Amino acid sequence: MKKYALNNITLLQYIMINFGMAVSFGFIELPALMATEAGTDGWISIVIGGLVTMLASLVVIRLMKRFPEGTIFDMLAHYMGKWAGRAAAFLFALYFLLYAYDGLIYTVRLIKGRLLPETPAFLLALMLMLPTYTIARNGLRIVGRYAEFAVLISIWIPFVYLYTVDNLHPLYLMPVLKEGWQPILSAVPGTFFYFLGFVSSVILYPFLNHQKHAPAGLLIANGITMLSYLFITLLCFMFLSPDEAKLIHQPSIYVLKSIELSFIEQVEGLFIAFYAFIFSLAWIPPLYFAVFCTTWIRGKQEHRPHLRGIVILFAASTYFYLPTYDELENISQLLGASGIAIEYVFPGCMLVFLWIYVRLRKGRNET
């Protein structure tokens, strides 16, 4: 019997967790970043960044195929000893906590700034943390089901943007490569931050019902993420002039102000309210992964005590201190640098190490 068989997830849940973690606030922020870094050619940077991420995600899956019965921590403990597994679990716990904190504070800031300006940040964080604990305490299977629900209930959002078709100007995209390849390539590293989350497969892989479908599942998740970013970026670039796209913060929300529906006054308010389900995938799965790491270090199965402590800490911290947008930007930069090291670099290094380790051991056995 598999070690993690009692909490298996389906392929669809696997896809939705990875997709939700990546697309959460990238859908809001990425068009403005690409307009600033590469102008209206920024959509090409997204394609390149998406393809690089797909390649990196396949490296993660190739790594996990070396030890399909366990997580990356079990693998390290098996090959290098328990100290290596615990050290990796500790680093991943810190990374997932930073990931969750960044997503939570961004959401609190957005809701407070756009919907509930008079509501204290502490109350907003508390309202978000209560359902977070309810979902995450019941294990990965429930987290996977919630990810399915969050994405499916938000699937109407892209169709709302079709109401802006009459205001789009495709000529804003012309000419392609107007400033050459240099701005496009220089903007590619900035896209990696908005594709982070696929390293969760180092924990999710042994829980997956049909592991042979893991490569396809991760490619689908990254592909949907890339298409979502392309959709909203191209739409914003065609709605706003090249100069406006560089000046307007959160253009994905700004575009919605042009939509008038007879049955609702502010479409952007409804968008933020429903998109909060997607935002929640930026902290609910990472929080679960963080407590999974901490309980693995202690060799325990019960993760709820750790989860309660972190949830209370996150909510209480906003009462005493709420990062400003500039400070949140610094946190995001730290997360981006950490994410590139952990998600893009570490799996490849680990795969090379295992290849060398197996070759050396085979050589010793032959002698």
Short mmCIF file of C-alpha atoms in Angstrom, two decimals:
data_model
loop_
_atom_site.label_atom_id
_atom_site.label_comp_id
_atom_site.label_asym_id
_atom_site.label_seq_id
_atom_site.Cartn_x
_atom_site.Cartn_y
_atom_site.Cartn_z
CA MET A 1 0.00 0.00 0.00
CA LYS A 2 1.26 3.48 -0.89
CA LYS A 3 2.32 5.62 2.04
CA TYR A 4 0.03 8.49 1.01
CA ALA A 5 -2.81 6.45 -0.52
CA LEU A 6 -5.46 7.53 2.01
CA ASN A 7 -5.47 11.14 0.80
CA ASN A 8 -5.28 10.72 -2.96
CA ILE A 9 -6.26 13.46 -5.39
CA THR A 10 -7.56 13.22 -8.95
CA LEU A 11 -5.83 14.54 -12.03
CA LEU A 12 -8.32 17.42 -12.29
CA GLN A 13 -7.66 18.44 -8.70
CA TYR A 14 -3.92 18.27 -9.39
CA ILE A 15 -4.36 20.57 -12.39
CA MET A 16 -6.60 23.02 -10.54
CA ILE A 17 -4.24 23.33 -7.56
CA ASN A 18 -1.28 24.12 -9.80
CA PHE A 19 -3.27 26.44 -12.04
CA GLY A 20 -4.89 28.29 -9.13
CA MET A 21 -1.64 28.88 -7.27
CA ALA A 22 -0.04 30.39 -10.38
CA VAL A 23 -2.83 32.49 -11.89
CA SER A 24 -4.15 34.05 -8.66
CA PHE A 25 -2.87 37.65 -8.73
CA GLY A 26 -0.86 37.37 -11.95
CA PHE A 27 -4.11 37.92 -13.85
CA ILE A 28 -4.34 41.35 -12.21
CA GLU A 29 -0.71 42.48 -12.28
CA LEU A 30 1.03 40.94 -15.29
CA PRO A 31 -0.33 43.18 -18.11
CA ALA A 32 1.02 46.33 -16.44
CA LEU A 33 4.41 44.73 -15.84
CA MET A 34 4.70 43.55 -19.44
CA ALA A 35 3.66 46.97 -20.77
CA THR A 36 6.38 48.61 -18.69
CA GLU A 37 9.12 46.08 -19.48
CA ALA A 38 8.47 45.23 -23.13
CA GLY A 39 5.66 47.46 -24.40
CA THR A 40 2.94 45.87 -26.50
CA ASP A 41 5.34 43.04 -27.39
CA GLY A 42 5.14 41.85 -23.78
CA TRP A 43 2.79 39.04 -24.78
CA ILE A 44 5.75 37.37 -26.52
CA SER A 45 7.63 37.42 -23.19
CA ILE A 46 4.69 35.61 -21.60
CA VAL A 47 4.84 32.87 -24.26
CA ILE A 48 8.58 32.41 -23.75
CA GLY A 49 8.21 32.41 -19.96
CA GLY A 50 5.38 29.88 -20.20
CA LEU A 51 7.43 27.54 -22.39
CA VAL A 52 10.43 27.76 -20.04
CA THR A 53 8.11 27.00 -17.10
CA MET A 54 6.68 23.96 -18.89
CA LEU A 55 10.21 22.65 -19.38
CA ALA A 56 11.05 23.29 -15.72
CA SER A 57 7.86 21.55 -14.60
CA LEU A 58 8.78 18.47 -16.63
CA VAL A 59 12.12 18.42 -14.81
CA VAL A 60 10.19 18.35 -11.52
CA ILE A 61 8.12 15.38 -12.69
CA ARG A 62 11.22 13.60 -14.00
CA LEU A 63 12.77 14.08 -10.57
CA MET A 64 9.75 12.68 -8.73
CA LYS A 65 9.64 9.61 -10.98
CA ARG A 66 12.89 8.59 -9.29
CA PHE A 67 10.98 8.04 -6.04
CA PRO A 68 7.25 7.76 -6.83
CA GLU A 69 6.22 6.40 -3.42
CA GLY A 70 7.20 9.53 -1.49
CA THR A 71 7.71 13.27 -1.51
CA ILE A 72 10.97 15.08 -2.23
CA PHE A 73 11.74 14.93 1.50
CA ASP A 74 11.33 11.14 1.56
CA MET A 75 13.61 10.98 -1.46
CA LEU A 76 16.32 13.07 0.16
CA ALA A 77 16.06 11.09 3.39
CA HIS A 78 16.41 7.87 1.40
CA TYR A 79 19.48 8.92 -0.57
CA MET A 80 21.24 11.34 1.79
CA GLY A 81 19.87 10.72 5.26
CA LYS A 82 17.15 12.22 7.45
CA TRP A 83 19.09 15.44 8.03
CA ALA A 84 18.85 16.27 4.30
CA GLY A 85 15.13 15.55 4.20
CA ARG A 86 14.48 17.69 7.27
CA ALA A 87 16.61 20.56 5.97
CA ALA A 88 14.72 20.53 2.66
CA ALA A 89 11.36 20.32 4.45
CA PHE A 90 12.29 23.34 6.58
CA LEU A 91 13.30 25.42 3.55
CA PHE A 92 10.18 24.44 1.64
CA ALA A 93 8.03 25.27 4.69
CA LEU A 94 9.53 28.78 4.79
CA TYR A 95 8.99 29.17 1.05
CA PHE A 96 5.35 28.10 1.15
CA LEU A 97 4.70 30.33 4.18
CA LEU A 98 6.15 33.31 2.29
CA TYR A 99 4.04 32.35 -0.74
CA ALA A 100 0.87 32.19 1.39
CA TYR A 101 1.61 35.41 3.28
CA ASP A 102 2.23 37.32 0.06
CA GLY A 103 -1.04 36.07 -1.44
CA LEU A 104 -3.03 36.80 1.71
CA ILE A 105 -1.74 40.35 2.21
CA TYR A 106 -2.22 41.16 -1.47
CA THR A 107 -5.85 40.02 -1.25
CA VAL A 108 -6.50 41.95 1.97
CA ARG A 109 -5.02 45.06 0.39
CA LEU A 110 -7.09 44.64 -2.78
CA ILE A 111 -10.39 44.03 -0.97
CA LYS A 112 -9.77 46.89 1.44
CA GLY A 113 -8.78 49.29 -1.33
CA ARG A 114 -11.49 48.38 -3.84
CA LEU A 115 -14.49 47.03 -1.89
CA LEU A 116 -14.34 47.65 1.88
CA PRO A 117 -12.14 50.68 2.58
CA GLU A 118 -13.59 51.28 6.06
CA THR A 119 -13.17 47.67 7.25
CA PRO A 120 -10.07 47.03 9.40
CA ALA A 121 -7.48 44.82 7.74
CA PHE A 122 -7.50 42.54 10.79
CA LEU A 123 -11.19 41.71 10.29
CA LEU A 124 -10.65 41.03 6.59
CA ALA A 125 -7.73 38.70 7.36
CA LEU A 126 -9.78 36.96 10.05
CA MET A 127 -12.70 36.44 7.65
CA LEU A 128 -10.31 34.90 5.13
CA MET A 129 -8.48 32.73 7.65
CA LEU A 130 -11.59 31.08 9.12
CA PRO A 131 -12.61 29.28 5.89
CA THR A 132 -8.92 28.66 5.19
CA TYR A 133 -8.61 26.61 8.37
CA THR A 134 -11.89 24.81 7.70
CA ILE A 135 -10.66 23.68 4.28
CA ALA A 136 -7.00 22.95 5.01
CA ARG A 137 -7.58 21.06 8.25
CA ASN A 138 -9.37 18.25 6.38
CA GLY A 139 -6.41 17.26 4.27
CA LEU A 140 -5.21 17.46 0.70
CA ARG A 141 -8.26 15.81 -0.84
CA ILE A 142 -10.51 18.61 0.46
CA VAL A 143 -8.00 21.22 -0.65
CA GLY A 144 -8.13 19.65 -4.13
CA ARG A 145 -11.93 19.69 -4.16
CA TYR A 146 -11.93 23.32 -3.10
CA ALA A 147 -9.50 24.17 -5.92
CA GLU A 148 -11.93 22.55 -8.38
CA PHE A 149 -14.82 24.55 -6.93
CA ALA A 150 -12.89 27.85 -6.90
CA VAL A 151 -11.88 27.58 -10.55
CA LEU A 152 -15.23 26.32 -11.83
CA ILE A 153 -17.23 29.02 -10.02
CA SER A 154 -14.97 31.66 -11.62
CA ILE A 155 -15.06 30.30 -15.16
CA TRP A 156 -17.51 33.01 -16.24
CA ILE A 157 -14.98 35.80 -15.67
CA PRO A 158 -13.24 35.72 -19.10
CA PHE A 159 -16.60 35.94 -20.86
CA VAL A 160 -17.38 39.24 -19.13
CA TYR A 161 -14.39 40.78 -20.89
CA LEU A 162 -16.04 40.03 -24.23
CA TYR A 163 -18.27 43.05 -23.57
CA THR A 164 -15.21 45.21 -24.29
CA VAL A 165 -14.83 43.96 -27.89
CA ASP A 166 -16.24 47.16 -29.37
CA ASN A 167 -13.58 49.19 -27.57
CA LEU A 168 -10.58 47.14 -28.67
CA HIS A 169 -8.03 48.45 -31.15
CA PRO A 170 -5.84 45.65 -32.58
CA LEU A 171 -3.63 48.24 -34.30
CA TYR A 172 -2.19 49.10 -30.87
CA LEU A 173 -0.28 45.81 -31.12
CA MET A 174 1.43 46.80 -34.35
CA PRO A 175 4.16 46.58 -35.37
CA VAL A 176 5.37 43.38 -33.70
CA LEU A 177 8.99 43.50 -32.50
CA LYS A 178 8.93 47.28 -32.78
CA GLU A 179 11.95 47.59 -30.48
CA GLY A 180 13.61 44.27 -31.30
CA TRP A 181 14.13 41.20 -29.12
CA GLN A 182 16.12 42.82 -26.31
CA PRO A 183 13.14 44.26 -24.34
CA ILE A 184 11.17 41.05 -24.85
CA LEU A 185 13.93 38.79 -23.56
CA SER A 186 14.73 41.12 -20.66
CA ALA A 187 11.08 40.91 -19.56
CA VAL A 188 11.01 37.09 -19.54
CA PRO A 189 12.52 36.65 -16.02
CA GLY A 190 9.75 38.88 -14.67
CA THR A 191 7.13 36.42 -15.92
CA PHE A 192 8.58 33.55 -13.87
CA PHE A 193 7.14 35.01 -10.67
CA TYR A 194 3.62 34.64 -12.09
CA PHE A 195 4.14 30.99 -13.00
CA LEU A 196 5.36 29.94 -9.55
CA GLY A 197 3.60 27.08 -7.80
CA PHE A 198 4.42 24.06 -9.95
CA VAL A 199 7.03 22.90 -7.43
CA SER A 200 4.08 21.80 -5.29
CA SER A 201 4.35 18.62 -7.37
CA VAL A 202 7.24 17.50 -5.16
CA ILE A 203 4.56 17.04 -2.49
CA LEU A 204 1.51 16.30 -4.65
CA TYR A 205 3.10 13.58 -6.81
CA PRO A 206 2.74 10.62 -4.41
CA PHE A 207 -0.88 11.65 -3.71
CA LEU A 208 -1.87 11.58 -7.39
CA ASN A 209 -4.17 8.70 -8.37
CA HIS A 210 -2.56 8.07 -11.75
CA GLN A 211 1.01 9.26 -11.63
CA LYS A 212 1.61 8.46 -15.29
CA HIS A 213 -0.63 11.44 -16.14
CA ALA A 214 1.37 13.87 -13.98
CA PRO A 215 3.45 15.34 -16.88
CA ALA A 216 0.33 15.98 -18.95
CA GLY A 217 -1.47 17.42 -15.92
CA LEU A 218 1.32 19.88 -15.16
CA LEU A 219 1.62 20.90 -18.82
CA ILE A 220 -2.13 21.49 -18.96
CA ALA A 221 -2.02 23.59 -15.77
CA ASN A 222 0.87 25.72 -17.07
CA GLY A 223 -0.73 25.92 -20.51
CA ILE A 224 -4.02 27.21 -19.13
CA THR A 225 -2.10 29.71 -17.00
CA MET A 226 -0.18 30.96 -20.02
CA LEU A 227 -3.36 31.25 -22.12
CA SER A 228 -5.09 33.15 -19.31
CA TYR A 229 -2.20 35.61 -19.15
CA LEU A 230 -2.14 35.98 -22.93
CA PHE A 231 -5.87 36.62 -23.03
CA ILE A 232 -5.92 39.39 -20.42
CA THR A 233 -2.62 40.94 -21.58
CA LEU A 234 -3.63 41.16 -25.24
CA LEU A 235 -7.04 42.49 -24.26
CA CYS A 236 -5.52 45.22 -22.07
CA PHE A 237 -3.00 46.12 -24.76
CA MET A 238 -5.82 46.50 -27.32
CA PHE A 239 -8.09 48.41 -24.93
CA LEU A 240 -5.49 50.87 -23.66
CA SER A 241 -3.08 52.88 -25.76
CA PRO A 242 0.62 51.89 -25.41
CA ASP A 243 1.23 54.90 -23.17
CA GLU A 244 -1.87 54.30 -21.00
CA ALA A 245 -0.95 50.63 -20.48
CA LYS A 246 2.29 51.72 -18.78
CA LEU A 247 0.59 54.19 -16.45
CA ILE A 248 -2.53 52.37 -15.23
CA HIS A 249 -2.17 50.14 -12.19
CA GLN A 250 -4.11 46.85 -12.30
CA PRO A 251 -5.41 47.34 -15.89
CA SER A 252 -7.40 44.08 -15.71
CA ILE A 253 -9.73 45.78 -13.24
CA TYR A 254 -9.63 49.17 -14.98
CA VAL A 255 -10.92 47.63 -18.22
CA LEU A 256 -14.06 46.44 -16.42
CA LYS A 257 -15.07 50.04 -15.67
CA SER A 258 -16.08 50.40 -19.33
CA ILE A 259 -18.65 47.59 -19.05
CA GLU A 260 -22.23 48.61 -18.32
CA LEU A 261 -24.81 45.97 -17.41
CA SER A 262 -28.42 46.72 -16.62
CA PHE A 263 -28.54 44.44 -13.60
CA ILE A 264 -25.34 45.56 -11.84
CA GLU A 265 -23.78 48.96 -11.27
CA GLN A 266 -20.09 48.10 -10.76
CA VAL A 267 -18.84 45.08 -12.67
CA GLU A 268 -15.35 45.43 -11.19
CA GLY A 269 -16.77 44.97 -7.68
CA LEU A 270 -18.45 41.72 -8.67
CA PHE A 271 -15.24 40.62 -10.38
CA ILE A 272 -13.14 41.16 -7.25
CA ALA A 273 -15.71 39.45 -5.03
CA PHE A 274 -15.79 36.32 -7.18
CA TYR A 275 -12.10 36.39 -8.05
CA ALA A 276 -11.41 36.17 -4.32
CA PHE A 277 -12.00 32.42 -4.76
CA ILE A 278 -9.04 32.31 -7.15
CA PHE A 279 -7.01 34.59 -4.87
CA SER A 280 -7.56 32.11 -2.03
CA LEU A 281 -5.63 29.48 -3.98
CA ALA A 282 -2.56 31.67 -3.46
CA TRP A 283 -2.59 30.89 0.27
CA ILE A 284 -4.80 27.86 1.08
CA PRO A 285 -2.77 25.17 -0.77
CA PRO A 286 0.59 26.77 0.22
CA LEU A 287 -0.49 26.86 3.87
CA TYR A 288 -1.35 23.17 3.70
CA PHE A 289 1.99 22.40 2.05
CA ALA A 290 3.80 24.42 4.74
CA VAL A 291 2.21 22.48 7.62
CA PHE A 292 2.78 19.24 5.70
CA CYS A 293 6.49 20.12 5.73
CA THR A 294 6.55 20.98 9.43
CA THR A 295 4.69 17.82 10.43
CA TRP A 296 6.97 15.74 8.19
CA ILE A 297 9.98 17.12 10.06
CA ARG A 298 8.48 15.91 13.34
CA GLY A 299 7.44 12.58 11.85
CA LYS A 300 3.78 13.23 12.70
CA GLN A 301 0.57 12.75 10.72
CA GLU A 302 -1.62 15.32 12.50
CA HIS A 303 -1.15 18.73 10.87
CA ARG A 304 -4.00 20.66 12.53
CA PRO A 305 -2.07 22.03 15.55
CA HIS A 306 0.54 23.58 13.24
CA LEU A 307 -2.19 24.88 10.93
CA ARG A 308 -4.06 26.52 13.81
CA GLY A 309 -0.90 28.25 14.96
CA ILE A 310 -0.07 29.62 11.51
CA VAL A 311 -3.64 30.75 10.80
CA ILE A 312 -3.82 32.62 14.13
CA LEU A 313 -0.37 34.13 13.52
CA PHE A 314 -1.30 35.35 10.02
CA ALA A 315 -4.58 36.89 11.17
CA ALA A 316 -3.11 38.46 14.32
CA SER A 317 -0.11 39.92 12.47
CA THR A 318 -2.40 42.14 10.39
CA TYR A 319 -3.72 43.73 13.58
CA PHE A 320 -0.26 44.97 14.51
CA TYR A 321 1.27 45.44 11.08
CA LEU A 322 -0.02 45.54 7.50
CA PRO A 323 2.65 45.96 4.81
CA THR A 324 2.24 48.92 2.48
CA TYR A 325 2.14 48.35 -1.27
CA ASP A 326 5.85 49.20 -1.51
CA GLU A 327 6.69 46.75 1.29
CA LEU A 328 4.46 44.15 -0.35
CA GLU A 329 6.41 44.66 -3.55
CA ASN A 330 9.63 43.91 -1.63
CA ILE A 331 8.04 40.73 -0.24
CA SER A 332 7.04 39.73 -3.77
CA GLN A 333 10.58 40.31 -5.01
CA LEU A 334 11.92 38.09 -2.24
CA LEU A 335 9.33 35.46 -3.13
CA GLY A 336 10.26 35.72 -6.80
CA ALA A 337 13.97 35.24 -6.12
CA SER A 338 13.25 32.33 -3.77
CA GLY A 339 10.84 30.82 -6.26
CA ILE A 340 13.34 30.87 -9.11
CA ALA A 341 15.90 29.13 -6.89
CA ILE A 342 13.49 26.53 -5.48
CA GLU A 343 11.24 25.89 -8.48
CA TYR A 344 13.48 26.43 -11.51
CA VAL A 345 17.00 25.67 -10.26
CA PHE A 346 16.76 23.18 -7.37
CA PRO A 347 14.89 20.34 -9.21
CA GLY A 348 17.41 20.36 -12.04
CA CYS A 349 20.35 20.30 -9.63
CA MET A 350 18.72 17.51 -7.66
CA LEU A 351 18.12 15.48 -10.83
CA VAL A 352 21.78 15.83 -11.85
CA PHE A 353 22.89 14.83 -8.34
CA LEU A 354 20.76 11.68 -8.41
CA TRP A 355 22.08 10.75 -11.86
CA ILE A 356 25.69 11.10 -10.63
CA TYR A 357 24.87 9.28 -7.37
CA VAL A 358 23.32 6.29 -9.15
CA ARG A 359 26.19 6.09 -11.64
CA LEU A 360 28.79 6.16 -8.87
CA ARG A 361 26.96 3.55 -6.83
CA LYS A 362 26.62 1.32 -9.88
CA GLY A 363 30.36 1.69 -10.55
CA ARG A 364 31.19 0.70 -6.96
CA ASN A 365 28.96 -2.35 -7.15
CA GLU A 366 30.63 -3.49 -10.35
CA THR A 367 34.09 -3.24 -8.79
#
